[in-house]
Structures are given as structure tokens and as C-alpha cells.
XYZ file of C-alpha atoms in Angstrom:
576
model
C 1.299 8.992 -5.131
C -1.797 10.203 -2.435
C -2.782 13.506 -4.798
C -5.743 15.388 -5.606
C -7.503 15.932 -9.208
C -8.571 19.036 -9.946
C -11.451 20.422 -8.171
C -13.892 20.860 -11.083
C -13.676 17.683 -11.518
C -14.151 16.160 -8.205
C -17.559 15.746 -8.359
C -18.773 13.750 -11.050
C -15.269 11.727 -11.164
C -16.091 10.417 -7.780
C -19.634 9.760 -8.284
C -18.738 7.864 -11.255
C -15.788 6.048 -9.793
C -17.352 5.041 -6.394
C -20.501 3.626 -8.436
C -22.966 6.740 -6.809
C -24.764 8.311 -10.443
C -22.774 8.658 -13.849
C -23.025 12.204 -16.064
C -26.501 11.508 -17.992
C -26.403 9.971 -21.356
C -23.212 8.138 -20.307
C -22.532 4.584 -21.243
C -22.361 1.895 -18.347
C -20.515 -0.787 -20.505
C -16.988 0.226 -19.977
C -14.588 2.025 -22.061
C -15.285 4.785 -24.451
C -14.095 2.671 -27.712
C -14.016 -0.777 -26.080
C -16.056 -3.250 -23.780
C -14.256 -4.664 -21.344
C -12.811 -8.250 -21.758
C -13.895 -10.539 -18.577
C -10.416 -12.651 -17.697
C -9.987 -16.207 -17.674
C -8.814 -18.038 -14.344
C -10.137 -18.687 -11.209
C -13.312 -17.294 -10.338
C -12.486 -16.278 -6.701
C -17.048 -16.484 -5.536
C -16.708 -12.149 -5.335
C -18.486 -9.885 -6.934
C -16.606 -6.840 -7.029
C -17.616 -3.126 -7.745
C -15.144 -2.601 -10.890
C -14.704 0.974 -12.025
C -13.437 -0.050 -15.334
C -16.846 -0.670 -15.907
C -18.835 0.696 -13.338
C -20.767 -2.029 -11.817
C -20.053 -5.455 -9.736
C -18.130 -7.647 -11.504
C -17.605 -11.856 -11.021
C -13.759 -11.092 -9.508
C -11.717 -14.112 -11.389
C -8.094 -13.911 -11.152
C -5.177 -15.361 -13.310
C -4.537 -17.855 -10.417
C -5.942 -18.745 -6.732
C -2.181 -19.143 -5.960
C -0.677 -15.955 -6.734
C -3.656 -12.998 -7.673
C -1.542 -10.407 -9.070
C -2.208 -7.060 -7.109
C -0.528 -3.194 -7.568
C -1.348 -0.855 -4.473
C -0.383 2.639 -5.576
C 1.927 3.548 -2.641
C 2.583 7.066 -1.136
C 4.722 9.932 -2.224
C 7.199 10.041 0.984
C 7.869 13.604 1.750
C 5.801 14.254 5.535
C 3.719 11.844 7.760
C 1.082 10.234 7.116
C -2.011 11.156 8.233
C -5.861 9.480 8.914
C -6.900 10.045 5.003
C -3.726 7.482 3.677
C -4.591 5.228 6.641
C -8.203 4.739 5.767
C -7.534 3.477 2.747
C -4.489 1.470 3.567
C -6.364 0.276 6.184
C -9.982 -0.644 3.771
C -7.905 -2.532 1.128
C -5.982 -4.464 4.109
C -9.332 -6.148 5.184
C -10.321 -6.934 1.547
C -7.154 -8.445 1.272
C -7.286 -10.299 3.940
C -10.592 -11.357 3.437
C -9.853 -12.297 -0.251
C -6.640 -14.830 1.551
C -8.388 -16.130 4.405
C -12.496 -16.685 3.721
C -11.867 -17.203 -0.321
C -8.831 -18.912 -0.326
C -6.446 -16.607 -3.064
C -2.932 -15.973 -2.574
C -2.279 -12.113 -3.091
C 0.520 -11.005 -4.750
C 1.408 -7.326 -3.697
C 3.352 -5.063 -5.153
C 3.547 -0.979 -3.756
C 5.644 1.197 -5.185
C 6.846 4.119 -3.754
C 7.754 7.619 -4.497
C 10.665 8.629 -3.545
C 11.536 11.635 -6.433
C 8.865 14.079 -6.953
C 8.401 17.554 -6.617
C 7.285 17.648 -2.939
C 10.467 15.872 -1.772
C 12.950 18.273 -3.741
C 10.988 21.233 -2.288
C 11.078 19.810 1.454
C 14.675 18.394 1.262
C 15.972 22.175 0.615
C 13.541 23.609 3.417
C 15.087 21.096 5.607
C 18.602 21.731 3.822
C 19.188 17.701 3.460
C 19.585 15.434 0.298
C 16.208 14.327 -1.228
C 17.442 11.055 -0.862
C 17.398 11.125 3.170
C 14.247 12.814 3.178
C 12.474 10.080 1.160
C 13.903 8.079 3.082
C 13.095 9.071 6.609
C 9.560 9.527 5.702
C 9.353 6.005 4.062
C 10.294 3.975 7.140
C 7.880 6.076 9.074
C 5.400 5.349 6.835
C 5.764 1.456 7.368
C 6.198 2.276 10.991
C 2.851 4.017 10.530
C 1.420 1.216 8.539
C 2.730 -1.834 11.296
C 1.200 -0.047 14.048
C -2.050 0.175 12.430
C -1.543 -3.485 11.564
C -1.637 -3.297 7.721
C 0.036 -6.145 6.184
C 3.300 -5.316 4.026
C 2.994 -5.991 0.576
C 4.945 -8.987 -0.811
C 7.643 -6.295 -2.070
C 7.972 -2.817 -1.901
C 9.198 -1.346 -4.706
C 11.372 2.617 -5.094
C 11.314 5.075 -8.077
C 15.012 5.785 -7.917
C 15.798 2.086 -7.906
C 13.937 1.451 -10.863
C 14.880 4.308 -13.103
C 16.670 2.572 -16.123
C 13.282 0.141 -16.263
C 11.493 3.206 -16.554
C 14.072 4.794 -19.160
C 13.530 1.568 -21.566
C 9.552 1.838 -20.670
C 9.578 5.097 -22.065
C 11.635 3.838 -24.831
C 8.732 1.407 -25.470
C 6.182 3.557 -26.360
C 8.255 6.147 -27.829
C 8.956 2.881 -30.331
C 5.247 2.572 -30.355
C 4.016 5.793 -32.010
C 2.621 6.791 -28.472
C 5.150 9.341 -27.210
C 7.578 12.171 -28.476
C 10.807 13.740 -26.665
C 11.058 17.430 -27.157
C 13.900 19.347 -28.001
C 14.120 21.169 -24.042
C 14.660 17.245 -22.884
C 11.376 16.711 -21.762
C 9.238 13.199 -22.718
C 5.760 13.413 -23.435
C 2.937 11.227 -24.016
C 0.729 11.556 -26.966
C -2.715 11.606 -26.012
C -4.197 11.822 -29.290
C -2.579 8.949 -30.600
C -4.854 7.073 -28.245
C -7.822 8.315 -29.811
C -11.175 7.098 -28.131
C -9.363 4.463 -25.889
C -8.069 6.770 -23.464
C -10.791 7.660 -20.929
C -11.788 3.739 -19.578
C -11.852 4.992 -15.913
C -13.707 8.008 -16.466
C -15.293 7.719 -19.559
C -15.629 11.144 -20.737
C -12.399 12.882 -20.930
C -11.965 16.567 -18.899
C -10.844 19.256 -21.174
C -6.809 20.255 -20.877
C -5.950 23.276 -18.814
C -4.213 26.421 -20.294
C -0.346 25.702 -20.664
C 2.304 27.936 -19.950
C 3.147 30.216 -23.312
C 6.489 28.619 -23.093
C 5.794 24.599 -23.066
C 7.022 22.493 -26.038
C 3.625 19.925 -25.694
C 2.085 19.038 -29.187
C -1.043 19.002 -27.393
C -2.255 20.805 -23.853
C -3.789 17.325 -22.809
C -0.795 15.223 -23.535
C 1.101 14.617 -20.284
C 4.779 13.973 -18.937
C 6.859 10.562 -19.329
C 9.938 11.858 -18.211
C 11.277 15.828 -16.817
C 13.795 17.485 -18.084
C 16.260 18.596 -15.291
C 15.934 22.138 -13.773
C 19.167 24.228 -11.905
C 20.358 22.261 -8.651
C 17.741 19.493 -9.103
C 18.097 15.840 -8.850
C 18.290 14.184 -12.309
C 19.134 10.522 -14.175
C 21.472 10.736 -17.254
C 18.749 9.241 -20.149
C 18.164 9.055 -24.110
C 16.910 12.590 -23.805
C 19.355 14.775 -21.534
C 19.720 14.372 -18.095
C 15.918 14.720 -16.075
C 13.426 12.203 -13.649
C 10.429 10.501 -14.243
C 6.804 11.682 -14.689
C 4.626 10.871 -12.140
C 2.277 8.167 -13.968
C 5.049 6.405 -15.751
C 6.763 5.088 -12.523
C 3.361 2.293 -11.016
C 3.221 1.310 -15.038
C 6.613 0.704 -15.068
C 7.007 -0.968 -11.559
C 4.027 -3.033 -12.099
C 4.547 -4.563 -15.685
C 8.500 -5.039 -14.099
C 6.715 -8.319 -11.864
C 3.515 -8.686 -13.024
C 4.107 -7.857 -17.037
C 1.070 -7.506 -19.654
C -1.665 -8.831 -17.157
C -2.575 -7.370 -13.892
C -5.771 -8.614 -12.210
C -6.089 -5.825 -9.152
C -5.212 -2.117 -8.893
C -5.847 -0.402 -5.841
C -5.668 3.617 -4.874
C -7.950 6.140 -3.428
C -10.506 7.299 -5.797
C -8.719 10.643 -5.961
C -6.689 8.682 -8.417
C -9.089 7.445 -10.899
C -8.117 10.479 -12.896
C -5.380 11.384 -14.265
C -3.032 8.591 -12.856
C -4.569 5.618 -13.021
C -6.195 6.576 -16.333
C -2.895 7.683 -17.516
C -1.114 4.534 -16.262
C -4.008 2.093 -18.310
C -2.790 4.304 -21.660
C 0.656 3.624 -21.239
C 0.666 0.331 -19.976
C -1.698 -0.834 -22.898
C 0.588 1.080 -25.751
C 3.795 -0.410 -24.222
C 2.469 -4.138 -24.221
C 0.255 -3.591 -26.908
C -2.716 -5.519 -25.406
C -6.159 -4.568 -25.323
C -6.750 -4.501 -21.765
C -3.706 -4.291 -19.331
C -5.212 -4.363 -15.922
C -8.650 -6.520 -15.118
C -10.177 -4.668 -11.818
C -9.565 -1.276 -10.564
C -10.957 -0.707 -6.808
C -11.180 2.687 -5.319
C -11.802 3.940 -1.787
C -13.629 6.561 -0.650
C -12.307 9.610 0.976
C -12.275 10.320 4.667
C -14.004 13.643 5.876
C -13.350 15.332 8.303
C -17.251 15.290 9.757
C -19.189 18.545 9.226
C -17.344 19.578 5.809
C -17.694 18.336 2.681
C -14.019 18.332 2.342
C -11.435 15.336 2.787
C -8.662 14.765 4.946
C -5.793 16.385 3.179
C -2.207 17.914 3.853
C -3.141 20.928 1.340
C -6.747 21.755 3.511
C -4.888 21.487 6.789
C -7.264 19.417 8.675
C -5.236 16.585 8.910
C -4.829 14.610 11.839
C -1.272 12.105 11.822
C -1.532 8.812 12.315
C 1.192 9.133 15.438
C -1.057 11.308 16.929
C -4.328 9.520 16.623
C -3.502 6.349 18.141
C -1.982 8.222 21.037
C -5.843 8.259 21.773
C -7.470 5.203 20.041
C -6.064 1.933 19.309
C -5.360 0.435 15.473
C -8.536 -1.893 16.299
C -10.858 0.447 16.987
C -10.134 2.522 13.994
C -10.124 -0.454 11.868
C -13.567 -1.347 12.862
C -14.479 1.849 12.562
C -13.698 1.559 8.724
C -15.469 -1.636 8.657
C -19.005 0.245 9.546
C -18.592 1.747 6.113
C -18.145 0.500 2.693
C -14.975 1.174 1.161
C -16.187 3.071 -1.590
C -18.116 4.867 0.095
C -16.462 8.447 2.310
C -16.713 8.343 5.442
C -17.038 10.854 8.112
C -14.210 11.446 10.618
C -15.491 12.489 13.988
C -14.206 12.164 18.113
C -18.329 10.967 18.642
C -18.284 8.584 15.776
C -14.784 7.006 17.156
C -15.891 6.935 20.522
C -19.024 4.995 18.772
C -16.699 2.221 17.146
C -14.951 1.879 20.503
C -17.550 0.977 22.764
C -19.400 -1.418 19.775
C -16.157 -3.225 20.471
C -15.633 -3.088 23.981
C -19.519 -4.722 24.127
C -18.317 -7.116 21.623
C -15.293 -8.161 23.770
C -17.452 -8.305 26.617
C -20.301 -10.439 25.342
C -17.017 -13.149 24.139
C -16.187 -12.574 28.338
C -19.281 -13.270 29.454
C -20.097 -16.442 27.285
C -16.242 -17.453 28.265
C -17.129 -16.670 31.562
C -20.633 -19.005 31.007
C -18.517 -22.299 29.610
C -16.587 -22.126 32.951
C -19.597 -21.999 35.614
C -18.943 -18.736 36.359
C -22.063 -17.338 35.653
C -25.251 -18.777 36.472
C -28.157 -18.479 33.795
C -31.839 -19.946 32.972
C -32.148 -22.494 30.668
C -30.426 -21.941 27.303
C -32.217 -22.616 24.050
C -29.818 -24.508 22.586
C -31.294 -24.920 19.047
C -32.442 -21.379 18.818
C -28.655 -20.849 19.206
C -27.441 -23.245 16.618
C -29.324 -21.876 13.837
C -28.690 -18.360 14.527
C -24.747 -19.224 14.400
C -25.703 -21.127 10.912
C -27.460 -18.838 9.494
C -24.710 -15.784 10.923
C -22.006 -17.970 8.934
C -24.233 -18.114 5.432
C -25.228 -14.445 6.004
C -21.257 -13.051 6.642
C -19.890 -15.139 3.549
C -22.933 -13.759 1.221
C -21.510 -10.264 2.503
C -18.142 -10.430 2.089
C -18.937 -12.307 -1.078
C -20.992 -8.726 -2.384
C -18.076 -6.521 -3.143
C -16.989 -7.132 0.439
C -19.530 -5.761 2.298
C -18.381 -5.127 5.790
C -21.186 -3.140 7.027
C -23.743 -6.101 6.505
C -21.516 -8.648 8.377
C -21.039 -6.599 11.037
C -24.591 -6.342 11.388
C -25.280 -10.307 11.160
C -22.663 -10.478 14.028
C -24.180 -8.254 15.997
C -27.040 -10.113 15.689
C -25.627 -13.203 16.654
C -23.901 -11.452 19.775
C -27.464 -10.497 20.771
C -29.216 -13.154 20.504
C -26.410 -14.764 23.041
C -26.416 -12.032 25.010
C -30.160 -12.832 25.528
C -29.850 -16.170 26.658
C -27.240 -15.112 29.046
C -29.634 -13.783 31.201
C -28.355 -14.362 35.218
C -30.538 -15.519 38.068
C -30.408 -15.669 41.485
C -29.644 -19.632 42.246
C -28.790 -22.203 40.071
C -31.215 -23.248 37.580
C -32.533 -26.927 37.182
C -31.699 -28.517 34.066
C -28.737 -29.334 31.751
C -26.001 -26.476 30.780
C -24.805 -26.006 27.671
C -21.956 -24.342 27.248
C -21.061 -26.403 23.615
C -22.987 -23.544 21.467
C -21.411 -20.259 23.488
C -17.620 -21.853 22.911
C -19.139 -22.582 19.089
C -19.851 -18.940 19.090
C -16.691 -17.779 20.933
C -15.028 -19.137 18.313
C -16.514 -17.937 14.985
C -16.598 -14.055 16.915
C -12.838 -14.352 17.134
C -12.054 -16.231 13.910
C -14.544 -13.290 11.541
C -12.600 -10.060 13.608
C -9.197 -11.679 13.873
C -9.549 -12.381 9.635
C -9.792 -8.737 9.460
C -6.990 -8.030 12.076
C -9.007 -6.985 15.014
C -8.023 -8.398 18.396
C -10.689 -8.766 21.186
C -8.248 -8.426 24.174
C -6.798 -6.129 25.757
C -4.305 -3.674 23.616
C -2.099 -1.246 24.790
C -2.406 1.915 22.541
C 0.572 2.776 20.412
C 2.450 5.416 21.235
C 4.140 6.979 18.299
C 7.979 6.976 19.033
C 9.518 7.671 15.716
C 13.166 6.511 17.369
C 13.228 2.908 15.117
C 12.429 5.456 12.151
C 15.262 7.475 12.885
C 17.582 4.244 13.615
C 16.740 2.586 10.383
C 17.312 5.632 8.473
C 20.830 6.266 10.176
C 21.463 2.715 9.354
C 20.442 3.193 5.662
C 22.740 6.436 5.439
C 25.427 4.430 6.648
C 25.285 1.556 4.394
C 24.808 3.907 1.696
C 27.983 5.791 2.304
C 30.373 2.577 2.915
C 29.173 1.257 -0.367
C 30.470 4.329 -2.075
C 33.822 4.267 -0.314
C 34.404 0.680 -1.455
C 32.957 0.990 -5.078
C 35.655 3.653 -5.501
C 38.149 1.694 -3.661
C 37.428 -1.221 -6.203
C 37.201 1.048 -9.466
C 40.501 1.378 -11.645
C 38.440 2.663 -14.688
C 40.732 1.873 -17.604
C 44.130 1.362 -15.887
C 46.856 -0.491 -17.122
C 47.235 -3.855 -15.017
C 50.140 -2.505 -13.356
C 48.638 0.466 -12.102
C 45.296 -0.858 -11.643
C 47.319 -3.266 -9.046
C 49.154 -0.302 -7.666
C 45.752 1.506 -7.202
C 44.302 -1.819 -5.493
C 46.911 -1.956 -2.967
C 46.839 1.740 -1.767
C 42.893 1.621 -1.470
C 43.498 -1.930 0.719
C 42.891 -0.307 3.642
C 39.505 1.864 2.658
C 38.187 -2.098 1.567
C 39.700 -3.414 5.495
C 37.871 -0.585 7.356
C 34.603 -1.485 5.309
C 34.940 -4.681 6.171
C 35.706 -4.195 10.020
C 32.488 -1.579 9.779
C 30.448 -4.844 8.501
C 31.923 -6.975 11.504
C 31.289 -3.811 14.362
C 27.815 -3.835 12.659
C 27.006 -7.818 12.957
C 28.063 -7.758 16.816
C 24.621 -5.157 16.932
C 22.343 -7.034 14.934
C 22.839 -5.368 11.728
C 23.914 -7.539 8.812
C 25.331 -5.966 5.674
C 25.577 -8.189 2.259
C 27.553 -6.676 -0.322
C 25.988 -7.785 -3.580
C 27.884 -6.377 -7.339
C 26.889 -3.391 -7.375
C 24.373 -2.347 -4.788
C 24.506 -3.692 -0.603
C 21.735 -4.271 1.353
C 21.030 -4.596 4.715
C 19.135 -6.512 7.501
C 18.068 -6.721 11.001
C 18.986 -10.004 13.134
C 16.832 -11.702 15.864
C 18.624 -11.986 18.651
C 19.490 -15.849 17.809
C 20.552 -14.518 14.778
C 23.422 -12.506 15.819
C 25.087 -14.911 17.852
C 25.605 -17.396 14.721
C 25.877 -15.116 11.959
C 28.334 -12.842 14.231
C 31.413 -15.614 13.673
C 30.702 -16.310 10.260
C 31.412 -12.164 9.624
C 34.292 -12.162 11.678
C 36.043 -14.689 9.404
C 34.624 -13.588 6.453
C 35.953 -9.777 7.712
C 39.446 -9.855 7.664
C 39.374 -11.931 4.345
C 36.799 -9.871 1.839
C 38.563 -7.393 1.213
C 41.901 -9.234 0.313
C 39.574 -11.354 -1.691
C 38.204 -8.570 -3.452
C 41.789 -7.415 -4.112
C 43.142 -10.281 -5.235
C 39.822 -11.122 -7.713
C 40.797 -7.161 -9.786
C 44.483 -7.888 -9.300
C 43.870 -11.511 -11.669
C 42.174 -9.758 -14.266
């Protein structure tokens, strides 16, 4: 879902989007035909930079105990490189800042693409099933996303998993005068049926580009809900001939499957303002057939690569994977380094300007050391003004919330704690002999502590950390694992199908395919004794690793269960 609008459009989109200059003459109110509706709920204390409406916005939420929030995840056919990870990495602090200084509990959906043009063109370069490409590359993306110490959303969510929701979304706004199916099998959306409510992201619409003389669109601008299949491609059975989804129907359709008619954050880079997020507001607002589907839409800012006004991107090859950069930095110093910046803003990619963020923390970790290192007797200062101290933590606290509280301004509470850090490092000036007069080592632990507590709420850890070093082997595994599961499931849905058999040779059929249902079974039990726990569930299994405690109890309860499931599922057909 990382992609790139059109060139001649770059410029003004992302000035607009990031909040830096509209287009003269243009309206700062919000939507082209419509203001925009501030939510009811809890008002979280944030002000957030909305690009619904370009400006800072009072961030209130449906509820403090479960914010609703859609992260647009990535299209899974290659690694990952710096340019995902920076954002990933900026919306990971703001949520964690959002959980742990103002108290909401985020709800996180991702969904991920795992059918797209990309990963068709790849798999048959690599001369593997799209399927096992998408899926290799997913797994090393959340490898990717661990190691940089991104939290996982609450549920991560596939295209191909979800295609009949997106079949009857389609079917939704067909219904709703908002979309026509052709007669080649394609689905499109009709843009003009929107008329001036289409455009609330970027206000004023681009013109369409020239079609192909052969395309069946009504209109140029109008845009695919669903792809009619092409010669050896993957494809869904649907309403309209056999095909796979657009790209923009699939987040509208994932998010409105757990979140419905009201979403209160949307996240993506701002290469994404236009056309998918725009695109996903129109459809998700002509399927429920509410006025305004999702509340806040936050963009990032691009990472360049320092020297060119160009981003980090797989088409500009001047990419640099995340494997291979934290073979020489570590997640914490890059995350800090995205901290120096605000997230909207892009932000310039250098070996000088990491180097920069590394040593900012190494002092920081130091100055924690040496006030540590001050608490125990171990080093010997003058006398300490203790109330100069005091007030300078008090009024580093106020100034850090206020920050964070400003559309999560990282680069200003940075700044107050380096400011605190030295005006302690001050104090901790060493003499020659021990100084007369009291210690007081109270105010440095006081200090210690709030250091620690501000970078560990945005995931940084002062100590020591070895760096990562990139070993896609538990990719591999998991995808091996997922190739197996997938292939037992088929053998023992078609050991369990009879179709429309006559009970007497549906039980015949049964009892020759017993022992295809006995070696699945024994497959399950081989897998339990390594940690690997399958759960057949109707019509789908899924998988799981153990902890090591884990396999030891669960590993008896699958041998009984073992030599008894598959006589169980047996006997279940053979009574109908």
C-alpha cells in the first residue's frame, strides 16, 4: 500500500497535506462541499494537525478505552527499506505517546497487501505462487518491524482473506448509485456521482490522465473497485466474472469490517493523501451512507535521501533496507533520530546526521551514568543546588506534556530534556577532595527517573544494545511453516469432502481417505513435539508458536487428541 502519486502532483499535494502552504484562493475549512463535523467522545488534551481540514485539531476519540485506529499497511512483494520504517517508526511514538502520557487505549488495525500487481509480476520472476511470495515478504516485514521495535497492531489483517467482505462492499455501493460493473468484468467507481464531496483530502481535484483507447470507464477519473482477471493471473470467482480487488477498496473494506461507519484515526505516508486515502473516504462514505466516515487523517513526511530532493523509494533506487541499516546503527538511535523531526515534516537521510543522533544519545546515556554514578558516592562534586534542580525537573515535566500535547511535538521535548540533562550535567561538576556540606543525591535519582520513563515511552532504551543483525532464517522458518499448514489443510478438506454422495458412498469415500485424515493428524502431533501447534478450525487452520513451557503440556493433550481426530471427524460425516 507504500506507492507514489503522480509526480505533477507531488508538490502542492504534499504542501497541502503536511500543513506547509495551500494552492492560493483555496479554502482552509475542510471539504470542498462540506465542513467537517468535530466528533463526540473523549477529548484525549491533543491537538492534532488534521489534513481533513488542514490545521490542528482538539483530537477527541469515540472512547479513551478503545480509540479506533487504521494504519495503511505495506504491499508485500520485496524488503522493506528506511522510507516504510520512518513512518512506521513516527506513528509508533505517537502511539505510544497517545497510550502512555494521555491515557487512550489504541485500537489498531493494518491491513496488508498481499494481491497486487507487484506480487504477480515478482512471483513469476521468481517462478513461485503469489501466495508464497506475499507471504515470505510479510513475515519479514514484521521481522523488520520487531527489530526496529514498532509495536504490532492489535490485528493484522490480509486482502486474500477478506475477499468475499470486499465482494459484498462492492455490492454496497454498486446498490448505492456509486459504482457500475462493465461488460469486460471490471468494477468501477463512479466519481461523478460524488459530485463536489470527493476531494476532502486534497481539496481541489487533479485532472484524469488519458485512458487507454480500449477501456470501458464512463469517465477517465472514475477508478477501479474490482479487476477483471487477465491470462494465468490470480483471480476470485465474484458477481462480475472471475477478477481481484482494486487497490483502494481493500483498507475501506478491512477497516469498516472492525471498526464500521466511524473511524477516529487513519494513518499512511503522505504519498497517500491522494488517490487512496481520498478514494477510500468516497467509498467508505457511499457504502455507510454517513457524512463523514473517518474523523483524523495523519500523514508523515517522506524520508530523503540528504542532498536530493527526492525520497527514499524502490522505483529511484536509493533505497537502503532496513536489514542492512541496523547492521550499522541500532533501532534506538534511528528512532531518536526520527524524533529530532516532526512527523510531518521530511526528513533528510544522511551517515553525518545518524552519526549526530547517535552520539546525542550516547551523551544522554552517559549524563543518566554519571548522576547514577553521583547517588552512589562515586563521584565527588561541589555543592549541588538543590532547588535550582527541582524546578528545572518541574518545569521539564510541564514543558514535555505541552509538547507532546501540540500535535506531538517531539523536537521541542527533546529540547526541554536536553535542557534538563544540562543543567545536571552542570552541577555535576568534580573536584579534587570531598566537598563540605550535605549531598543530595534525592533530585539526580528524581531526574534519573523521568530521563528513562520520557525515552522508554517512546521505546528508546538507555543501555547498552547489541545491534541487530538481520538474519532472515525465522522469516524463512515461519514461511515453511505456513506452506506446510497450508498444504495439510488441503489434503484433509478433500479427504473430508463427499460433495453430493449418496450416504453409502459418502461412507465408502470416508473410509478410503481414513488414512490421508491419520497422517494429518500424526503431522499435527510431530509438529507439537517442536513447538508448533496447529488448530484445525471449519474451514480454515491456523497455527502457533509454543514457549518452551508450552510444549511440554500442550504436547500430551495432541498426542491423545491425534490418534482420535480423525476417527472423530469420520465418524461426525459418516452420522449425517
Amino acid at each position: 500500500m507504500l506507492r507514489v502519486f503522480r509526480a505533477r502532483l507531488a508538490t502542492p499535494l504534499l504542501r497541502a497535506s503536511l500543513g506547509l502552504g495551500l494552492w492560493p484562493g483555496r479554502a482552509v475549512s475542510g471539504a470542498r462541499g462540506q465542513e467537517w463535523l468535530q466528533p463526540a467522545g473523549h477529548d484525549t488534551g491533543v491537538k492534532v494537525y488534521n489534513s481533513l481540514t488542514r490545521r490542528k485539531d482538539s483530537l477527541i476519540v469515540g472512547s479513551a478505552d478503545a480509540a479506533s485506529w487504521y494504519s495503511c499497511g505495506p504491499t508485500v512483494y520485496d524488503q522493506a527499506h528506511l522510507g516504510h520504517a520512518c513512518s512506521y517508526v513516527r506513528f509508533d511514538i505517537i502511539r505510544r505517546i497517545l497510550t502512555r502520557v494521555f491515557g487512550c487505549n489504541i485500537i489498531m488495525v493494518m491491513g496488508i497487501t498481499d494481491v497486487d500487481d507487484k506480487i504477480i509480476k515478482r512471483a513469476n520472476e521468481m517462478k513461485i505462487s503469489p501466495a508464497s511470495l506475499a507471504n515470505l515478504y510479510e513475515e519479514d516485514f514484521k521481522q523488520d518491524m520487531a527489530a526496529l521495535k514498532v509495536l504490532p497492531p492489535t490485528v493484522y489483517l490480509r486482502v486474500t482473506e477478506n475477499i468475499p467482505h470486499i465482494i459484498s462492499f462492492i455490492e454496497g455501493i454498486i446498490a448505492n448509485g456509486h459504482a457500475y460493473s462493465t461488460g469486460k468484468g471490471n468494477v468501477y467507481f463512479d466519481l461523478q456521482s460524488q459530485g463536489d464531496k470527493y476531494g476532502k483530502l486534497v481539496g481541489v481535484v487533479p485532472g484524469p490522465v488519458a485512458e487507454p483507447g480500449d477501456s470501458d470507464k464512463r469517465h477517465a477519473s472514475d477508478f477501479a473497485l474490482w479487476k477483471a482477471a487477465k491470462p494465468q493471473e490470480l483471480f476470485w470467482a465474484s458477481p462480475w466474472g472471475n477478477g481481484r480487488p482494486g487497490w483502494h477498496i481493500e483498507c475501506s473494506t478491512i477497516s469498516s469490517l472492525v471498526f464500521g461507519s466511524q473511524l477516529d484515526i487513519h494513518s499512511g505516508g503522505v504519498d497517500l493523501a491522494f488517490p487512496h486515502h481520498e478514494n477510500e473516504i468516497a467509498q467508505c462514505e457511499v457504502f455507510h451512507q454517513c457524512p463523514q466516515w473517518g474523523n483524523y487523517f495523519l500523514h508523515s513526511g517522506h524520508l530523503h535521501v540528504k542532498g536530493k530532493e527526492e525520497k527514499m523509494s524502490k522505483s529511484l533506487k536509493n533505497y537502503i533496507t532496513i536489514k542492512d541499516f541496523l547492521k550499522m546503527f541500532s533501532p534506538d538511535v534511528f528512532r531518536f533520530f526520527c524524533m529530532r523531526s516532526s512527523y510531518r515534516s521530511a526528513i533528510d537521510y544522511s551517515d553525518s546526521t545518524m552519526l549526530e543522533a547517535k552520539h546525542l544519545l550516547l551523551a544522554i546515556a552517559a549524563f543518566v551514568q554519571d548522576a547514577r554514578a553521583y547517588m552512589k558516592g562515586q563521584l565527588v562534586c561541589g555543592p549541588i543546588r538543590e532547588d535550582v534542580l527541582w524546578e528545572r525537573l518541574s518545569h521539564t515535566k510541564a514543558a514535555v506534556k505541552a509538547a507532546l500535547a501540540d500535535d506531538f511535538d517531539t523536537p521541542r521535548a527533546v529540547d526541554a530534556i536536553m535542557d534538563l540533562i544540562h543543567q545536571g550535567n552542570k552541577q555535576l561538576k568534580v573536584v579534587a577532595k570531598e566537598p563540605w556540606g550535605p549531598r543530595n543525591p534525592a533530585v539526580f535519582g528524581a531526574i534519573i527517573s523521568y530521563v528513562e520513563q520520557f525515552f522508554e515511552t517512546v521505546g528508546i532504551s538507555l543501555a547498552e544494545r547489541q545491534f541487530v543483525t538481520g538474519d532472515s532464517s525465522s522469516a524463512t522458518l515461519h514461511s515453511v511453516v505456513e506452506e506446510l499448514v497450508r498444504f495439510r489443510l488441503k489434503v484433509r478438506q478433500f479427504a473430508l469432502a463427499t460433495g453430493e454422495a449418496t450416504r453409502e458412498a459418502r461412507q465408502q469415500l470416508l473410509l478410503e481417505r481414513q488414512p490421508l485424515l491419520e497422517a494429518c493428524d500424526t503431522l499435527r502431533q510431530d509438529l507439537a513435539a517442536h513447538g508448533i501447534s496447529i488448530k484445525d478450525r471449519s474451514s480454515i487452520s491456523t497455527w502457533e508458536l509454543l514457549g518452551q513451557r508450552q510444549k511440554t503440556t500442550n504436547l500430551g493433550a495432541e498426542m491423545r487428541e491425534a490418534g482420535t481426530t480423525g476417527s472423530h471427524a469420520v465418524c461426525a460425516c459418516l452420522s449425517l
